[in-house]
PDB file of C-alpha atoms in Angstrom:
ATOM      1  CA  UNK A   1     117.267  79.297 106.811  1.00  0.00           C
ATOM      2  CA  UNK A   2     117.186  76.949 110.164  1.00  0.00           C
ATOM      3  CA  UNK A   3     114.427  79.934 112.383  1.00  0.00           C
ATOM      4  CA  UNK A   4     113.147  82.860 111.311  1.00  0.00           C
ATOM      5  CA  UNK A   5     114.332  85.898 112.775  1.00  0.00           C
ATOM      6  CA  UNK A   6     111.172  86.544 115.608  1.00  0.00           C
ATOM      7  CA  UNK A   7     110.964  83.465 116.210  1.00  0.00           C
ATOM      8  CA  UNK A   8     115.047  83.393 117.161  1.00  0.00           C
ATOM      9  CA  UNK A   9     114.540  86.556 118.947  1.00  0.00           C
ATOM     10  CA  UNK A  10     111.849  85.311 121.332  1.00  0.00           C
ATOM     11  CA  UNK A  11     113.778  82.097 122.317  1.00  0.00           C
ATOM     12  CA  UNK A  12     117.015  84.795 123.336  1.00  0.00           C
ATOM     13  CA  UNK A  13     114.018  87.099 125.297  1.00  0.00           C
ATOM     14  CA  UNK A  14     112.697  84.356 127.163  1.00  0.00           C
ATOM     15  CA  UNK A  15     115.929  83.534 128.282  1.00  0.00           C
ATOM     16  CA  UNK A  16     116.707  86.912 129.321  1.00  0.00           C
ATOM     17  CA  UNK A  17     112.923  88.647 130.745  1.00  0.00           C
ATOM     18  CA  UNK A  18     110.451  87.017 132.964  1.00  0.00           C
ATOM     19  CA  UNK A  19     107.618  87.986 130.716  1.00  0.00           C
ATOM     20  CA  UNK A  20     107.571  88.254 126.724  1.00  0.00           C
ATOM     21  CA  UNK A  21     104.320  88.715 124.926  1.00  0.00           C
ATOM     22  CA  UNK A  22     103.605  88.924 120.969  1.00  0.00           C
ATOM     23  CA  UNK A  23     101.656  91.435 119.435  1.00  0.00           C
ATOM     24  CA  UNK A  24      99.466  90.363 116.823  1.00  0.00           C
ATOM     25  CA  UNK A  25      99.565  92.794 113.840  1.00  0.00           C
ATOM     26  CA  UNK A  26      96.884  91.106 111.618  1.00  0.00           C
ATOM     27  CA  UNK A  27      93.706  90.490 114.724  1.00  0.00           C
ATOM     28  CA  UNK A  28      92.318  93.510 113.804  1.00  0.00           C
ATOM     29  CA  UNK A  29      92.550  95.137 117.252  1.00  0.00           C
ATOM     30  CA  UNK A  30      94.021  98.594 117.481  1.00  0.00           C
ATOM     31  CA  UNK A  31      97.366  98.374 118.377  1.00  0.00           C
ATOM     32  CA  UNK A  32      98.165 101.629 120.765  1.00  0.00           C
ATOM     33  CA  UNK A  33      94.928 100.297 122.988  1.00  0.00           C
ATOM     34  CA  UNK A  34      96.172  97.108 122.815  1.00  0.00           C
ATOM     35  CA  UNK A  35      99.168  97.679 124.073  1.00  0.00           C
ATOM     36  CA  UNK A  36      98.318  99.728 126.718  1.00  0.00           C
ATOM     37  CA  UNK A  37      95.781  97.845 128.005  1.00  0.00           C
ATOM     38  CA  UNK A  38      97.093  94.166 128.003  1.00  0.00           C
ATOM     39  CA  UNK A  39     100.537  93.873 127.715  1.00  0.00           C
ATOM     40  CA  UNK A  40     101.929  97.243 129.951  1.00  0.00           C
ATOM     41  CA  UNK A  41     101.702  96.272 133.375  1.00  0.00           C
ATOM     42  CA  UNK A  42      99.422  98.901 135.846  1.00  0.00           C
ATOM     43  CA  UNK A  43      98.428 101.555 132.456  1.00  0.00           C
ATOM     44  CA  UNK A  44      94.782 101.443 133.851  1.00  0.00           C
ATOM     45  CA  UNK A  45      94.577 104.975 133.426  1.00  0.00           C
ATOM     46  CA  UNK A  46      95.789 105.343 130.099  1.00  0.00           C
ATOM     47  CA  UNK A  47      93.951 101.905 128.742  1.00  0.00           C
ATOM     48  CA  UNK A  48      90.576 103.827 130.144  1.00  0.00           C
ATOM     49  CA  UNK A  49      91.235 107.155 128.724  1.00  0.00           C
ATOM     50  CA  UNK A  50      92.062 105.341 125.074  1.00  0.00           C
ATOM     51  CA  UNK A  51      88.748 103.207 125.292  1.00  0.00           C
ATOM     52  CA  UNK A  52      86.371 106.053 126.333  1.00  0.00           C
ATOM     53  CA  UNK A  53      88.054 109.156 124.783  1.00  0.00           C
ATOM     54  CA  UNK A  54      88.824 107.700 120.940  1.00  0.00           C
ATOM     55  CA  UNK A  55      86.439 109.293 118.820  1.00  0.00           C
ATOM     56  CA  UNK A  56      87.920 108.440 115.502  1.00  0.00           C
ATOM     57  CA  UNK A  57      89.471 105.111 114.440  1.00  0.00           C
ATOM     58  CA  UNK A  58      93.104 104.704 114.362  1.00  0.00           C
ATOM     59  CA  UNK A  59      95.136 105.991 112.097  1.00  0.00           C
ATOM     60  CA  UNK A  60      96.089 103.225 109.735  1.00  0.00           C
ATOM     61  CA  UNK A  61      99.578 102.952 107.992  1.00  0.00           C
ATOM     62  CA  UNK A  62      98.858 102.806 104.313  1.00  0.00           C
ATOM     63  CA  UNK A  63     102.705 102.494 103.545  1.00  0.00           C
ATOM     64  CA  UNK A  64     103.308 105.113 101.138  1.00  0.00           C
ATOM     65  CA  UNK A  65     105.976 104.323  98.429  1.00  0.00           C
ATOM     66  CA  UNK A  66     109.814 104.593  99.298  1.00  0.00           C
ATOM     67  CA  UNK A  67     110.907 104.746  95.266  1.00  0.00           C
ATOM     68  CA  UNK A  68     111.813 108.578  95.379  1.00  0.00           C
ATOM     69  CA  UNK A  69     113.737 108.155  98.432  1.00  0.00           C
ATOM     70  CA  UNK A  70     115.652 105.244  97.392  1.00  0.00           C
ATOM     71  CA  UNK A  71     116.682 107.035  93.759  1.00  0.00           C
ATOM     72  CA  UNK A  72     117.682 109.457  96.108  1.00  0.00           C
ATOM     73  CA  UNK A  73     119.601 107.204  98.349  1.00  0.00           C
ATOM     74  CA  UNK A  74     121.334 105.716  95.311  1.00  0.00           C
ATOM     75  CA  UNK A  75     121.855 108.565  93.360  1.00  0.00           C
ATOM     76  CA  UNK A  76     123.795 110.150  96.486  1.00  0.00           C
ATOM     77  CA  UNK A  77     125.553 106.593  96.593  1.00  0.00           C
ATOM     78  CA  UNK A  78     126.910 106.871  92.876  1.00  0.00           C
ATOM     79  CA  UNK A  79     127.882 110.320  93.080  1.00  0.00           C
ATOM     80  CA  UNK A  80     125.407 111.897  91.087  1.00  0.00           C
ATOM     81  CA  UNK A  81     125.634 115.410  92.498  1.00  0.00           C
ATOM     82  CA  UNK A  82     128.071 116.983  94.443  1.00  0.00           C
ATOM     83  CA  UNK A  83     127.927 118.119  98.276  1.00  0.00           C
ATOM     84  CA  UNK A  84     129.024 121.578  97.185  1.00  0.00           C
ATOM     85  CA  UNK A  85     125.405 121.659  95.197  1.00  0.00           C
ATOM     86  CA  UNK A  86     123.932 122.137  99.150  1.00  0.00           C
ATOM     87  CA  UNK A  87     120.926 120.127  98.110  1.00  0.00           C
ATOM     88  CA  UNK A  88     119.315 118.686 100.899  1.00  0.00           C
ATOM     89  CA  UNK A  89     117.869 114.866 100.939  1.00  0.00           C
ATOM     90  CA  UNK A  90     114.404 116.273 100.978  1.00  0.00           C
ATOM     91  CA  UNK A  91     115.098 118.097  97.806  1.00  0.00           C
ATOM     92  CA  UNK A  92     116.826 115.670  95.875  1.00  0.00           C
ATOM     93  CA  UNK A  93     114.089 113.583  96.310  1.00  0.00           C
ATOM     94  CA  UNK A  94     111.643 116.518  94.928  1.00  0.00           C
ATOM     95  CA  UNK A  95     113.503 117.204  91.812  1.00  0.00           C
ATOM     96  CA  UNK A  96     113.041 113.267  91.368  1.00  0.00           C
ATOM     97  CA  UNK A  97     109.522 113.862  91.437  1.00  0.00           C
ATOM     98  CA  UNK A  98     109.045 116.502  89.643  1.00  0.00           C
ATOM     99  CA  UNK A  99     111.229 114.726  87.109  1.00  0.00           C
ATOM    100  CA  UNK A 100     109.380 111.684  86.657  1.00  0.00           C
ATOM    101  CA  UNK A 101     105.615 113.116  87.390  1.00  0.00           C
ATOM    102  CA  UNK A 102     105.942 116.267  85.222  1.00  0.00           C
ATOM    103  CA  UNK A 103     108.759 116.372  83.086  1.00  0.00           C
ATOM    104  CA  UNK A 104     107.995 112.930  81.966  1.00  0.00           C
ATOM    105  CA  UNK A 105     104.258 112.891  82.516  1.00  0.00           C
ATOM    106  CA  UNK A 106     104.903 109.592  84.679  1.00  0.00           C
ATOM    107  CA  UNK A 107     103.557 107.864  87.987  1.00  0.00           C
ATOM    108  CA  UNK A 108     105.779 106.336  90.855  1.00  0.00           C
ATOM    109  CA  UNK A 109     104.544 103.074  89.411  1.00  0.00           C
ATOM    110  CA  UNK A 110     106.148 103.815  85.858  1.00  0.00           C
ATOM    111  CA  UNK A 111     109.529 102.374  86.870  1.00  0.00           C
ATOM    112  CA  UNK A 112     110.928  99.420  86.243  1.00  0.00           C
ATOM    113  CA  UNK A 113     110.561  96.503  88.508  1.00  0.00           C
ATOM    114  CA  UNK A 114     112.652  93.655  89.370  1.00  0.00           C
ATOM    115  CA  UNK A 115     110.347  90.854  91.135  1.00  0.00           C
ATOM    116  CA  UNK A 116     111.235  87.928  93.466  1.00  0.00           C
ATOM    117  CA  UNK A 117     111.340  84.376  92.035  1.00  0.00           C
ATOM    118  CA  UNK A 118     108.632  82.155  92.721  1.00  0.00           C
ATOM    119  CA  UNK A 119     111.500  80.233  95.104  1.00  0.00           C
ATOM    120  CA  UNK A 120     111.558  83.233  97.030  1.00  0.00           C
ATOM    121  CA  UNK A 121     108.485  83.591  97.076  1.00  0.00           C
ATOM    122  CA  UNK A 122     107.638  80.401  98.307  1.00  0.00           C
ATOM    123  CA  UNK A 123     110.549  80.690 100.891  1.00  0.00           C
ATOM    124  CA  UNK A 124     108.880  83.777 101.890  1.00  0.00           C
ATOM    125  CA  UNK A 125     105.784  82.317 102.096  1.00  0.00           C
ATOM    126  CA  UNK A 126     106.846  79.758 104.118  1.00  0.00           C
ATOM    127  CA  UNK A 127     108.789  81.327 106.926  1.00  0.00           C
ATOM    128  CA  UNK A 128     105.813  83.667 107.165  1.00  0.00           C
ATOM    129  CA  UNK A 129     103.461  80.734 107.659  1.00  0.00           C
ATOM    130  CA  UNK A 130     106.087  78.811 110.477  1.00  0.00           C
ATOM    131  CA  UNK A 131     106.243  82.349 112.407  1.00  0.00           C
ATOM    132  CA  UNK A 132     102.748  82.713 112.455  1.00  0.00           C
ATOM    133  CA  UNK A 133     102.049  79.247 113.519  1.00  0.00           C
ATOM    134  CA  UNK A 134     104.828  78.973 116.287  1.00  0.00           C
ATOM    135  CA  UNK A 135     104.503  82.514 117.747  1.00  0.00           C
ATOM    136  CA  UNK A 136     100.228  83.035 117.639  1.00  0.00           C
ATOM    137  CA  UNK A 137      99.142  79.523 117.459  1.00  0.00           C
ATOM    138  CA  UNK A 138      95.391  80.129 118.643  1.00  0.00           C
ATOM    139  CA  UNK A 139      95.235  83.130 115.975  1.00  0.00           C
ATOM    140  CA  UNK A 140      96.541  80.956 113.454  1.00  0.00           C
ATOM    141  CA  UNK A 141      94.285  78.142 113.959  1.00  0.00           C
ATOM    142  CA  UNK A 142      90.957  79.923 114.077  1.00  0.00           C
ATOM    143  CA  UNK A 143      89.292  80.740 111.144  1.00  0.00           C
ATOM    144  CA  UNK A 144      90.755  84.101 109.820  1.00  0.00           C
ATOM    145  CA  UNK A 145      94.249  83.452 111.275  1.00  0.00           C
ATOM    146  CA  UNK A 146      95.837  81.791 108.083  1.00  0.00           C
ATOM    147  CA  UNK A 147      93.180  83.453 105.525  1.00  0.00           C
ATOM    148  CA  UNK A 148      94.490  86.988 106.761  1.00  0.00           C
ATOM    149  CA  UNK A 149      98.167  86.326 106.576  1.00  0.00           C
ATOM    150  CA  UNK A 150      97.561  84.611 103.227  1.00  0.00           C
ATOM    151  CA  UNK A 151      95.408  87.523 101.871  1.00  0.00           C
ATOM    152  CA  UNK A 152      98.159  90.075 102.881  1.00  0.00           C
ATOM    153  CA  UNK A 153     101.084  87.773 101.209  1.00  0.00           C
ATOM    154  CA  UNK A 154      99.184  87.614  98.236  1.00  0.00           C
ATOM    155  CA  UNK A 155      98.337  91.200  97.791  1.00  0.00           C
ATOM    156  CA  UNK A 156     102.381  91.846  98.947  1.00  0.00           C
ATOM    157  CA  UNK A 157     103.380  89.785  95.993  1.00  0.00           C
ATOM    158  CA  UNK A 158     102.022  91.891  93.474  1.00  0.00           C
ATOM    159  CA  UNK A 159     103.080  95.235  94.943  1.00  0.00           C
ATOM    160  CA  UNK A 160     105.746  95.508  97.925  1.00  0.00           C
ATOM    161  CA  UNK A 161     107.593  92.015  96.998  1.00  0.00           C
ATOM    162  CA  UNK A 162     107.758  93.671  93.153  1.00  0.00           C
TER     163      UNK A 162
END
C-alpha cells in the first residue's frame, strides 16, 4: 500500500479540475450547509435559506447494521431459495429477522464475528492517520483533529471493523 485511495484520487483531480476542495467529515460542521455555502460556487441563496430556516439539527447517520442484508445477499449467492419462490430482497431479509429475533429469541449482535488482526488494524490505522494528515493538515494539527479521528477508529474497532 504505496497512497491511500483519496489521497490518489485528489492528485488525478488536480490534474484534471481547476479547483478541488476536501470536505471534512469529522469538524463537526453540518455537512449540507457546508457544502452549500463554501465549496458551491454563487449558492448564496440556498447557503442563506439553510442558515436562517434550519430549525432542527441535522439529521445524523447512525449507520444502522447491514447483517440481515448481507445473509440475504449471501444466501441468494449460495442458492438458498429458488427464483420461482417470488420472494423479494426485502422479504428475504425479513424472514431473516424474524428468524433470528423471534424464532431464536436473538439480537443482530448474536452472530458470529470474524475480527481484523491487530496488523490490519494497525495498517488501517495508519493509512487513516497519513490521509488525514496530507489531505486536512490544519484540522489535523489543532487540538481535536487527531483526538477525533482516533476516538472514531477506536470505537470502529470494536464494532464496524468486527
Amino acid at each position: 500500500y504505496d497512497s491511500v485511495y483519496t489521497i490518489s484520487v485528489r492528485k488525478r483531480y488536480i490534474h484534471a479540475f481547476e479547483h478541488v476542495s476536501i470536505m471534512n467529515l469529522h469538524d463537526g460542521q453540518d455537512l449540507v450547509e457546508d457544502f452549500f455555502c463554501a465549496q458551491v460556487p454563487n449558492a448564496t441563496h440556498t447557503c442563506n435559506e439553510l442558515r436562517t430556516k434550519r430549525k432542527t439539527p441535522p439529521n445524523t447517520n447512525l449507520g444502522g447494521s447491514t447483517s440481515y442484508d448481507e445473509l440475504t445477499i449471501a444466501a441468494y449467492q449460495a442458492n438458498m431459495f429458488s427464483e420461482e419462490t417470488h420472494l423479494t430482497r426485502a422479504q428475504v431479509r425479513g424472514l431473516i429477522q424474524w428468524r433470528q429475533e423471534v424464532a431464536l429469541n436473538l439480537t443482530v449482535n448474536d452472530f458470529p464475528t470474524v475480527c481484523l488482526s491487530h496488523n490490519q488494524i494497525d495498517l488501517i490505522l495508519k493509512l487513516s492517520l497519513q490521509a488525514e494528515h496530507e489531505l486536512l493538515p490544519d484540522f489535523f494539527n489543532s487540538p481535536i483533529g487527531k483526538k477525533v479521528l482516533l476516538d472514531e477508529f477506536n470505537m470502529a474497532v470494536t464494532s464496524k471493523l468486527c
